[in-house]
Amino acid sequence: MERLDMWQNKLSSNIPSEIGKSQKLQFLALNANNLSGNIPFSFGNLTILTDLYLYKNNLQGKIPLSIGKCQNLINLFLSNNNLSGLISPQVIGLSFSPIRLDLSANQFTGVLPMELGNFKNLEYLDISENMLFGKIPESLGSCVKLEFLAMRRNHFQGIIPPSLASLRGLRSLDLSNNNLSGEIPKILENFVFLQFLNLSYNHFEGEVPIDGVFKNMSATSIRGNDKLCGGMPKFQLPKCKYEKSKKKKLTLTLKLMISIFSGLIGVSLVLSLLLLFCLRKKRKENISSDLGNFLSNLSYQSLLKATNGFSSTNLIGVVSFGYVYKGILDEGRHMVAIKVFNLLHRGASKSFKIECEALRNIRHRNLVKVLTSCSSIDYQGHDFKALVMEFMGNGNLDEWLHPTPIINETLEEPRNLSLLQWLNIAIDVANKVFRPGPYGRSINGDAKM
């Protein structure tokens, strides 16, 4: 690899355009010198350049559009210069895809182009200490590999876009000294890798979350937001005030109207009960259809949220090719069992296909029902495969046939089988269709695991 490494050598004057003739150059470091003038347009000839370090100089002017021709560029550091103008969409939207991009401490103006979302491999982004304004682009949420994001000391306004919820790998987030407003997104408390959060000196308002990074006062800064309330006691914020509805005295006329209205309601209820009885079957079908529509759109992010980040507290079983987690979907309305395949295990991917095919075509009252499957990519870019099944709340057959007494604890409902239930089990075993284990039907047939 051809390198030109001349950092911190007290170089001065302009960068010679002849450097663009070194078309085999892959690494160029001219940082920490006294270089001035513009970035040469000839840099566009360095088509195999992977690393460009020009920070801590006195460079001026705009980023040349020719930089977009450096399709292999993965590290671009231009911070601490006097560069100015717009961050051009023609540069951001071109074919190179950096991993680390640092444009901080310059004089860039204008809005941040939405084409920034094209940088799918971006892990480090620092655009701090410029004069950028406008809203934080929604497209930034497409940079799902981001670990470091710094946008401090600009003039950004509006709310933190909801799309940033997809940046679950963030370790450091600095949005301080801007004009951001609205509430602090509660989703930030679920960012398990977030170690530093600075939202200070903005115009945020409302209640401060209390979990995740917000528990650590040394890792979180929210000062300079006068309308915040609640949060951890160490932040010393005022308690949130909730408006209480004022009780109004009922007049005699109003009481009479309420009495008449109540009578009408009573009559209506009788008629409604008759109507609801007739429509119950149709209503159940609609609910089932709604659940089916919801499950058909499940993604890796939905399952990650449903299992609290595949937390060990949600783990309910270990099987040959993976793990089984308890999950809560659709805002707590549906509890399911999620079998996540360990694709590093030899044969796991094949087992996923076989189970999908077999369980899709088999229907039996003693086999757990598969609701849907998920074949996607996780936030690290790895394949992800899972089956979503009914959750059997009553445990497995073994726990019913051989209950284990718990020392110093009493069961709220002792597990006692009736003679008829014992007989049904024997018949099922004889027919070789009963399937014990964490996915089998419970004894009463309608309980969920």
Short mmCIF file of C-alpha atoms in Angstrom, two decimals:
data_model
loop_
_atom_site.label_atom_id
_atom_site.label_comp_id
_atom_site.label_asym_id
_atom_site.label_seq_id
_atom_site.Cartn_x
_atom_site.Cartn_y
_atom_site.Cartn_z
CA MET A 1 0.00 0.00 0.00
CA GLU A 2 1.43 3.37 -1.03
CA ARG A 3 1.35 5.91 1.81
CA LEU A 4 2.19 9.58 2.17
CA ASP A 5 2.42 10.30 5.88
CA MET A 6 3.58 13.86 6.65
CA TRP A 7 1.53 14.88 9.64
CA GLN A 8 2.85 17.36 12.21
CA ASN A 9 5.78 18.49 10.09
CA LYS A 10 5.15 22.26 10.17
CA LEU A 11 4.38 22.27 6.45
CA SER A 12 3.00 25.54 5.11
CA SER A 13 1.64 27.07 1.88
CA ASN A 14 -0.86 25.31 -0.37
CA ILE A 15 -1.26 21.60 -0.99
CA PRO A 16 0.37 20.96 -4.39
CA SER A 17 -2.10 19.75 -7.02
CA GLU A 18 0.57 17.35 -8.30
CA ILE A 19 -0.41 14.97 -5.50
CA GLY A 20 -3.36 14.05 -7.70
CA LYS A 21 -0.95 12.35 -10.07
CA SER A 22 -0.09 9.70 -7.47
CA GLN A 23 -2.96 7.50 -8.54
CA LYS A 24 -1.68 4.50 -6.57
CA LEU A 25 -1.84 6.43 -3.30
CA GLN A 26 -4.07 4.77 -0.70
CA PHE A 27 -3.16 6.64 2.51
CA LEU A 28 -2.62 10.42 2.74
CA ALA A 29 -1.99 12.17 6.07
CA LEU A 30 -1.16 15.90 6.02
CA ASN A 31 -2.85 16.77 9.30
CA ALA A 32 -1.51 19.03 12.07
CA ASN A 33 0.48 21.35 9.77
CA ASN A 34 0.04 24.96 8.62
CA LEU A 35 -1.33 24.20 5.16
CA SER A 36 -3.63 26.80 3.62
CA GLY A 37 -5.59 27.41 0.45
CA ASN A 38 -8.17 25.09 -1.09
CA ILE A 39 -8.28 21.33 -1.18
CA PRO A 40 -6.97 20.53 -4.70
CA PHE A 41 -9.56 19.38 -7.24
CA SER A 42 -6.98 16.84 -8.44
CA PHE A 43 -7.67 14.73 -5.34
CA GLY A 44 -10.50 13.23 -7.41
CA ASN A 45 -7.83 11.31 -9.37
CA LEU A 46 -6.90 9.32 -6.26
CA THR A 47 -9.55 6.70 -7.00
CA ILE A 48 -8.09 4.00 -4.72
CA LEU A 49 -7.52 6.35 -1.76
CA THR A 50 -8.95 4.88 1.46
CA ASP A 51 -7.71 7.30 4.13
CA LEU A 52 -7.53 11.12 3.89
CA TYR A 53 -6.44 13.12 6.95
CA LEU A 54 -6.30 16.92 6.50
CA TYR A 55 -7.46 18.06 9.94
CA LYS A 56 -5.79 20.80 12.03
CA ASN A 57 -4.66 23.03 9.17
CA ASN A 58 -5.82 26.38 7.75
CA LEU A 59 -7.54 25.06 4.65
CA GLN A 60 -10.27 27.20 3.12
CA GLY A 61 -13.04 27.04 0.56
CA LYS A 62 -15.47 24.23 -0.17
CA ILE A 63 -15.06 20.48 -0.28
CA PRO A 64 -14.32 19.81 -3.97
CA LEU A 65 -16.97 17.76 -5.77
CA SER A 66 -14.17 15.61 -7.18
CA ILE A 67 -13.81 13.95 -3.73
CA GLY A 68 -16.89 11.94 -4.70
CA LYS A 69 -14.73 10.06 -7.24
CA CYS A 70 -12.70 8.51 -4.41
CA GLN A 71 -15.00 5.51 -4.28
CA ASN A 72 -12.83 3.56 -1.81
CA LEU A 73 -12.61 6.34 0.77
CA ILE A 74 -13.53 5.05 4.25
CA ASN A 75 -11.84 7.60 6.55
CA LEU A 76 -12.28 11.32 5.80
CA PHE A 77 -11.08 13.77 8.47
CA LEU A 78 -11.29 17.50 7.59
CA SER A 79 -11.90 18.95 11.05
CA ASN A 80 -10.33 22.09 12.55
CA ASN A 81 -9.91 24.07 9.36
CA ASN A 82 -11.63 27.12 7.84
CA LEU A 83 -13.67 25.21 5.28
CA SER A 84 -16.99 26.86 4.45
CA GLY A 85 -20.04 26.75 2.23
CA LEU A 86 -22.70 24.07 2.03
CA ILE A 87 -22.10 20.39 2.65
CA SER A 88 -23.04 19.56 -0.91
CA PRO A 89 -25.51 16.73 -1.65
CA GLN A 90 -23.39 16.10 -4.76
CA VAL A 91 -20.56 15.01 -2.45
CA ILE A 92 -22.59 13.27 0.24
CA GLY A 93 -24.79 11.48 -2.29
CA LEU A 94 -22.01 10.05 -4.44
CA SER A 95 -20.72 6.51 -4.52
CA PHE A 96 -18.12 6.41 -1.74
CA SER A 97 -19.31 5.08 1.63
CA PRO A 98 -17.12 6.20 4.56
CA ILE A 99 -16.92 4.50 7.92
CA ARG A 100 -15.60 7.60 9.74
CA LEU A 101 -16.43 11.18 8.71
CA ASP A 102 -15.25 14.23 10.68
CA LEU A 103 -16.15 17.73 9.43
CA SER A 104 -16.19 19.41 12.84
CA ALA A 105 -14.80 22.83 13.79
CA ASN A 106 -15.20 24.48 10.38
CA GLN A 107 -17.58 27.11 9.00
CA PHE A 108 -20.03 24.98 7.06
CA THR A 109 -23.51 26.46 6.70
CA GLY A 110 -26.92 25.41 5.41
CA VAL A 111 -28.97 22.32 6.13
CA LEU A 112 -27.59 18.84 6.52
CA PRO A 113 -28.44 17.01 3.27
CA MET A 114 -30.78 14.04 3.50
CA GLU A 115 -28.36 12.10 1.26
CA LEU A 116 -26.36 11.49 4.44
CA GLY A 117 -28.62 8.46 4.94
CA ASN A 118 -26.85 6.80 1.99
CA PHE A 119 -23.82 6.14 4.19
CA LYS A 120 -24.94 2.68 5.33
CA ASN A 121 -21.50 1.76 6.75
CA LEU A 122 -21.02 4.97 8.74
CA GLU A 123 -19.89 4.31 12.33
CA TYR A 124 -18.45 7.71 13.31
CA LEU A 125 -19.93 11.11 12.39
CA ASP A 126 -18.82 14.46 13.84
CA ILE A 127 -20.23 17.69 12.36
CA SER A 128 -19.93 19.71 15.57
CA GLU A 129 -18.97 23.39 15.82
CA ASN A 130 -20.23 24.60 12.46
CA MET A 131 -23.11 26.89 11.46
CA LEU A 132 -25.52 24.24 10.23
CA PHE A 133 -29.25 24.80 10.75
CA GLY A 134 -32.63 23.30 9.96
CA LYS A 135 -34.01 20.00 11.18
CA ILE A 136 -32.00 16.85 11.82
CA PRO A 137 -32.77 14.79 8.70
CA GLU A 138 -34.97 11.71 9.14
CA SER A 139 -32.65 9.82 6.79
CA LEU A 140 -29.96 9.77 9.50
CA GLY A 141 -31.87 6.86 10.99
CA SER A 142 -30.77 4.76 8.01
CA CYS A 143 -27.15 4.83 9.25
CA VAL A 144 -27.86 1.88 11.54
CA LYS A 145 -24.17 1.15 12.20
CA LEU A 146 -23.54 4.53 13.86
CA GLU A 147 -21.76 4.29 17.21
CA PHE A 148 -20.57 7.91 17.60
CA LEU A 149 -22.74 10.90 16.63
CA ALA A 150 -21.75 14.48 17.52
CA MET A 151 -23.75 17.51 16.29
CA ARG A 152 -23.06 20.00 19.11
CA ARG A 153 -22.71 23.77 18.72
CA ASN A 154 -24.78 24.27 15.58
CA HIS A 155 -28.21 25.80 15.02
CA PHE A 156 -30.32 22.68 14.52
CA GLN A 157 -33.97 23.06 15.47
CA GLY A 158 -37.14 20.99 15.80
CA ILE A 159 -37.49 17.66 17.56
CA ILE A 160 -35.16 14.68 17.68
CA PRO A 161 -36.54 12.68 14.72
CA PRO A 162 -38.25 9.37 15.61
CA SER A 163 -36.11 7.62 12.99
CA LEU A 164 -33.11 7.84 15.34
CA ALA A 165 -34.77 5.02 17.30
CA SER A 166 -33.14 2.63 14.82
CA LEU A 167 -29.62 3.68 15.92
CA ARG A 168 -29.55 1.04 18.67
CA GLY A 169 -25.76 0.66 18.48
CA LEU A 170 -25.01 4.25 19.57
CA ARG A 171 -22.36 4.57 22.27
CA SER A 172 -22.05 8.36 22.26
CA LEU A 173 -24.66 11.01 21.31
CA ASP A 174 -23.96 14.75 21.61
CA LEU A 175 -26.69 17.19 20.49
CA SER A 176 -25.82 19.95 22.94
CA ASN A 177 -25.88 23.71 22.24
CA ASN A 178 -28.51 23.74 19.52
CA ASN A 179 -32.12 24.94 19.30
CA LEU A 180 -33.78 21.54 19.57
CA SER A 181 -37.17 21.34 21.27
CA GLY A 182 -39.96 18.94 22.19
CA GLU A 183 -39.71 16.06 24.63
CA ILE A 184 -36.66 13.88 25.16
CA PRO A 185 -37.48 10.61 23.33
CA LYS A 186 -38.18 7.88 25.85
CA ILE A 187 -36.69 5.34 23.44
CA LEU A 188 -33.20 6.58 24.39
CA GLU A 189 -33.46 4.80 27.73
CA ASN A 190 -33.55 1.50 25.80
CA PHE A 191 -30.21 2.10 24.05
CA VAL A 192 -28.23 -0.53 25.95
CA PHE A 193 -24.84 0.48 24.48
CA LEU A 194 -25.23 4.22 25.08
CA GLN A 195 -22.48 5.39 27.46
CA PHE A 196 -22.56 9.16 26.88
CA LEU A 197 -25.52 11.46 26.23
CA ASN A 198 -25.35 15.26 26.06
CA LEU A 199 -28.59 17.15 25.39
CA SER A 200 -27.68 20.28 27.33
CA TYR A 201 -28.47 23.85 26.31
CA ASN A 202 -31.43 23.25 24.04
CA HIS A 203 -35.15 23.90 24.53
CA PHE A 204 -36.34 20.44 25.56
CA GLU A 205 -39.39 20.19 27.79
CA GLY A 206 -41.48 17.64 29.64
CA GLU A 207 -40.56 14.63 31.73
CA VAL A 208 -37.04 13.20 31.68
CA PRO A 209 -36.80 9.39 31.32
CA ILE A 210 -35.40 7.51 34.31
CA ASP A 211 -34.00 4.25 32.91
CA GLY A 212 -30.94 3.28 30.88
CA VAL A 213 -28.27 5.96 30.49
CA PHE A 214 -30.49 8.44 32.40
CA LYS A 215 -29.70 6.54 35.61
CA ASN A 216 -26.07 7.61 35.35
CA MET A 217 -25.72 11.33 36.03
CA SER A 218 -22.03 11.33 35.09
CA ALA A 219 -22.88 9.94 31.65
CA THR A 220 -25.87 12.21 30.97
CA SER A 221 -26.03 15.99 30.68
CA ILE A 222 -29.38 17.81 30.33
CA ARG A 223 -28.62 21.16 31.95
CA GLY A 224 -29.71 24.36 30.26
CA ASN A 225 -33.20 23.05 29.42
CA ASP A 226 -35.42 25.09 31.72
CA LYS A 227 -38.70 23.32 30.96
CA LEU A 228 -37.64 19.80 31.90
CA CYS A 229 -39.11 18.06 34.93
CA GLY A 230 -38.99 14.72 36.76
CA GLY A 231 -36.12 12.35 36.07
CA MET A 232 -33.70 10.95 38.63
CA PRO A 233 -33.48 12.93 41.90
CA LYS A 234 -29.80 13.72 41.27
CA PHE A 235 -30.76 16.00 38.37
CA GLN A 236 -32.62 18.20 40.90
CA LEU A 237 -35.40 19.01 38.46
CA PRO A 238 -38.87 20.14 39.58
CA LYS A 239 -41.64 17.60 39.80
CA CYS A 240 -43.88 17.35 36.77
CA LYS A 241 -47.24 19.02 37.22
CA TYR A 242 -50.25 17.36 35.71
CA GLU A 243 -53.33 19.47 35.18
CA LYS A 244 -56.23 18.32 37.26
CA SER A 245 -59.70 18.67 35.90
CA LYS A 246 -61.83 21.09 37.87
CA LYS A 247 -64.93 19.67 39.50
CA LYS A 248 -68.03 21.53 38.50
CA LYS A 249 -71.17 21.62 40.59
CA LEU A 250 -74.10 19.92 38.94
CA THR A 251 -77.21 22.01 38.55
CA LEU A 252 -80.69 20.57 39.09
CA THR A 253 -81.39 20.66 35.35
CA LEU A 254 -78.15 18.85 34.63
CA LYS A 255 -78.97 16.17 37.19
CA LEU A 256 -82.38 15.66 35.57
CA MET A 257 -80.78 15.34 32.15
CA ILE A 258 -78.30 12.80 33.51
CA SER A 259 -81.15 10.76 35.02
CA ILE A 260 -83.05 10.69 31.70
CA PHE A 261 -79.88 9.90 29.83
CA SER A 262 -79.06 7.07 32.26
CA GLY A 263 -82.49 5.56 31.66
CA LEU A 264 -81.96 5.64 27.93
CA ILE A 265 -78.57 4.05 28.38
CA GLY A 266 -80.14 1.24 30.40
CA VAL A 267 -82.56 0.44 27.61
CA SER A 268 -79.78 0.71 25.06
CA LEU A 269 -77.61 -1.69 27.04
CA VAL A 270 -80.26 -4.39 26.94
CA LEU A 271 -80.54 -4.05 23.18
CA SER A 272 -76.77 -3.87 22.83
CA LEU A 273 -76.25 -7.10 24.76
CA LEU A 274 -78.55 -8.89 22.36
CA LEU A 275 -76.72 -7.43 19.39
CA LEU A 276 -73.26 -8.20 20.83
CA PHE A 277 -74.28 -11.80 21.44
CA CYS A 278 -75.10 -12.15 17.74
CA LEU A 279 -71.89 -10.42 16.60
CA ARG A 280 -69.46 -12.18 18.95
CA LYS A 281 -68.35 -14.73 16.40
CA LYS A 282 -67.74 -12.11 13.75
CA ARG A 283 -65.81 -9.96 16.22
CA LYS A 284 -63.47 -12.82 17.09
CA GLU A 285 -62.76 -13.35 13.41
CA ASN A 286 -61.89 -9.66 13.00
CA ILE A 287 -59.53 -9.75 15.99
CA SER A 288 -57.83 -12.82 14.57
CA SER A 289 -57.49 -11.06 11.22
CA ASP A 290 -55.98 -7.96 12.87
CA LEU A 291 -53.44 -10.12 14.72
CA GLY A 292 -52.56 -11.85 11.48
CA ASN A 293 -51.99 -8.52 9.75
CA PHE A 294 -49.84 -7.29 12.64
CA LEU A 295 -47.72 -10.46 12.72
CA SER A 296 -47.16 -10.38 8.96
CA ASN A 297 -45.17 -7.15 9.37
CA LEU A 298 -42.85 -8.31 12.16
CA SER A 299 -39.21 -7.26 11.82
CA TYR A 300 -35.99 -7.84 13.74
CA GLN A 301 -36.54 -4.51 15.52
CA SER A 302 -40.04 -5.63 16.64
CA LEU A 303 -38.71 -8.89 18.11
CA LEU A 304 -35.78 -7.08 19.75
CA LYS A 305 -38.21 -4.72 21.47
CA ALA A 306 -40.66 -7.53 22.35
CA THR A 307 -37.96 -9.49 24.23
CA ASN A 308 -36.35 -6.44 25.88
CA GLY A 309 -33.23 -6.84 23.75
CA PHE A 310 -33.33 -10.67 23.99
CA SER A 311 -32.81 -10.29 27.71
CA SER A 312 -31.89 -13.31 29.83
CA THR A 313 -34.94 -12.58 31.99
CA ASN A 314 -37.10 -13.34 28.96
CA LEU A 315 -35.28 -16.61 28.21
CA ILE A 316 -37.61 -19.58 28.76
CA GLY A 317 -35.77 -22.41 27.08
CA VAL A 318 -32.68 -23.62 25.23
CA VAL A 319 -33.17 -25.91 22.25
CA SER A 320 -30.79 -27.72 19.91
CA PHE A 321 -30.43 -24.89 17.40
CA GLY A 322 -31.06 -21.80 19.45
CA TYR A 323 -32.99 -20.15 22.27
CA VAL A 324 -36.63 -19.53 23.13
CA TYR A 325 -37.71 -16.17 24.56
CA LYS A 326 -40.96 -14.84 25.93
CA GLY A 327 -42.04 -11.73 24.03
CA ILE A 328 -44.77 -9.10 24.27
CA LEU A 329 -46.02 -7.68 20.98
CA ASP A 330 -48.42 -4.96 19.90
CA GLU A 331 -48.00 -2.77 23.01
CA GLY A 332 -48.58 -5.60 25.48
CA ARG A 333 -51.68 -7.07 23.85
CA HIS A 334 -50.11 -10.31 22.61
CA MET A 335 -47.71 -12.63 24.43
CA VAL A 336 -45.74 -15.03 22.24
CA ALA A 337 -42.84 -17.46 22.33
CA ILE A 338 -39.96 -16.53 20.00
CA LYS A 339 -37.50 -19.22 18.92
CA VAL A 340 -34.26 -17.54 17.77
CA PHE A 341 -31.97 -19.76 15.71
CA ASN A 342 -28.24 -19.69 16.43
CA LEU A 343 -27.00 -19.60 12.83
CA LEU A 344 -23.42 -20.21 13.99
CA HIS A 345 -24.56 -23.71 14.91
CA ARG A 346 -24.09 -26.10 12.02
CA GLY A 347 -27.43 -27.07 10.51
CA ALA A 348 -29.41 -24.25 12.17
CA SER A 349 -30.32 -22.54 8.91
CA LYS A 350 -31.48 -25.83 7.43
CA SER A 351 -33.48 -26.61 10.56
CA PHE A 352 -35.23 -23.22 10.24
CA LYS A 353 -36.38 -24.03 6.70
CA ILE A 354 -37.52 -27.54 7.66
CA GLU A 355 -39.47 -26.31 10.70
CA CYS A 356 -41.14 -23.55 8.68
CA GLU A 357 -42.26 -26.02 6.03
CA ALA A 358 -43.36 -28.73 8.44
CA LEU A 359 -45.22 -26.55 10.94
CA ARG A 360 -46.92 -24.61 8.15
CA ASN A 361 -48.55 -27.79 6.80
CA ILE A 362 -49.30 -29.57 10.09
CA ARG A 363 -52.31 -28.72 12.27
CA HIS A 364 -53.02 -30.61 15.49
CA ARG A 365 -54.48 -29.65 18.83
CA ASN A 366 -51.40 -30.98 20.67
CA LEU A 367 -48.88 -29.11 18.54
CA VAL A 368 -48.08 -25.50 19.24
CA LYS A 369 -49.32 -23.10 16.56
CA VAL A 370 -46.68 -21.17 14.59
CA LEU A 371 -47.93 -17.61 14.09
CA THR A 372 -45.23 -16.31 11.75
CA SER A 373 -41.53 -16.33 10.98
CA CYS A 374 -38.87 -13.64 10.66
CA SER A 375 -35.89 -13.80 8.32
CA SER A 376 -33.97 -10.54 8.49
CA ILE A 377 -30.66 -8.82 9.28
CA ASP A 378 -29.66 -7.68 12.80
CA TYR A 379 -27.96 -4.36 13.59
CA GLN A 380 -24.52 -5.91 13.13
CA GLY A 381 -25.39 -7.03 9.59
CA HIS A 382 -25.71 -10.74 10.48
CA ASP A 383 -28.50 -13.00 9.27
CA PHE A 384 -31.36 -13.37 11.75
CA LYS A 385 -33.99 -16.11 11.70
CA ALA A 386 -36.76 -16.77 14.21
CA LEU A 387 -40.14 -18.46 14.60
CA VAL A 388 -42.99 -16.77 16.49
CA MET A 389 -45.35 -19.19 18.24
CA GLU A 390 -48.20 -19.24 20.71
CA PHE A 391 -47.10 -18.77 24.29
CA MET A 392 -48.06 -21.72 26.55
CA GLY A 393 -48.62 -20.21 29.98
CA ASN A 394 -49.18 -23.47 31.90
CA GLY A 395 -45.71 -24.88 31.36
CA ASN A 396 -45.04 -28.35 29.94
CA LEU A 397 -46.45 -31.85 30.47
CA ASP A 398 -43.57 -33.00 32.67
CA GLU A 399 -44.31 -30.29 35.25
CA TRP A 400 -47.91 -31.51 35.47
CA LEU A 401 -47.13 -35.23 35.67
CA HIS A 402 -44.25 -34.81 38.13
CA PRO A 403 -44.76 -31.57 40.11
CA THR A 404 -41.71 -30.53 42.16
CA PRO A 405 -42.47 -29.07 45.60
CA ILE A 406 -40.84 -25.67 46.28
CA ILE A 407 -39.27 -25.24 49.72
CA ASN A 408 -40.81 -22.48 51.90
CA GLU A 409 -43.19 -21.58 49.05
CA THR A 410 -46.74 -22.61 48.28
CA LEU A 411 -48.34 -22.70 44.86
CA GLU A 412 -51.34 -20.45 44.46
CA GLU A 413 -53.12 -23.10 42.38
CA PRO A 414 -51.86 -26.70 42.99
CA ARG A 415 -51.48 -28.65 39.77
CA ASN A 416 -53.81 -31.61 40.24
CA LEU A 417 -54.95 -33.69 37.27
CA SER A 418 -58.39 -35.23 37.13
CA LEU A 419 -58.99 -38.82 36.12
CA LEU A 420 -60.36 -37.66 32.76
CA GLN A 421 -57.23 -35.61 32.08
CA TRP A 422 -55.01 -38.61 32.91
CA LEU A 423 -57.05 -40.69 30.50
CA ASN A 424 -56.73 -38.12 27.72
CA ILE A 425 -52.95 -38.03 28.19
CA ALA A 426 -52.72 -41.82 27.97
CA ILE A 427 -54.77 -41.85 24.77
CA ASP A 428 -52.60 -39.16 23.20
CA VAL A 429 -49.40 -41.00 24.08
CA ALA A 430 -50.80 -44.24 22.71
CA ASN A 431 -51.60 -42.53 19.42
CA LYS A 432 -48.06 -41.03 19.32
CA VAL A 433 -49.33 -37.57 18.61
CA PHE A 434 -48.73 -35.87 21.93
CA ARG A 435 -45.65 -33.67 21.90
CA PRO A 436 -44.19 -32.94 25.37
CA GLY A 437 -41.83 -30.08 26.09
CA PRO A 438 -42.09 -26.31 26.18
CA TYR A 439 -44.11 -26.16 22.92
CA GLY A 440 -46.82 -28.72 23.74
CA ARG A 441 -50.42 -27.86 24.56
CA SER A 442 -51.24 -27.55 28.26
CA ILE A 443 -53.59 -30.03 29.91
CA ASN A 444 -56.69 -27.87 29.93
CA GLY A 445 -56.28 -27.15 26.20
CA ASP A 446 -56.86 -23.41 26.46
CA ALA A 447 -54.03 -22.26 28.71
CA LYS A 448 -51.01 -20.51 27.24
CA MET A 449 -47.42 -21.19 28.13
#
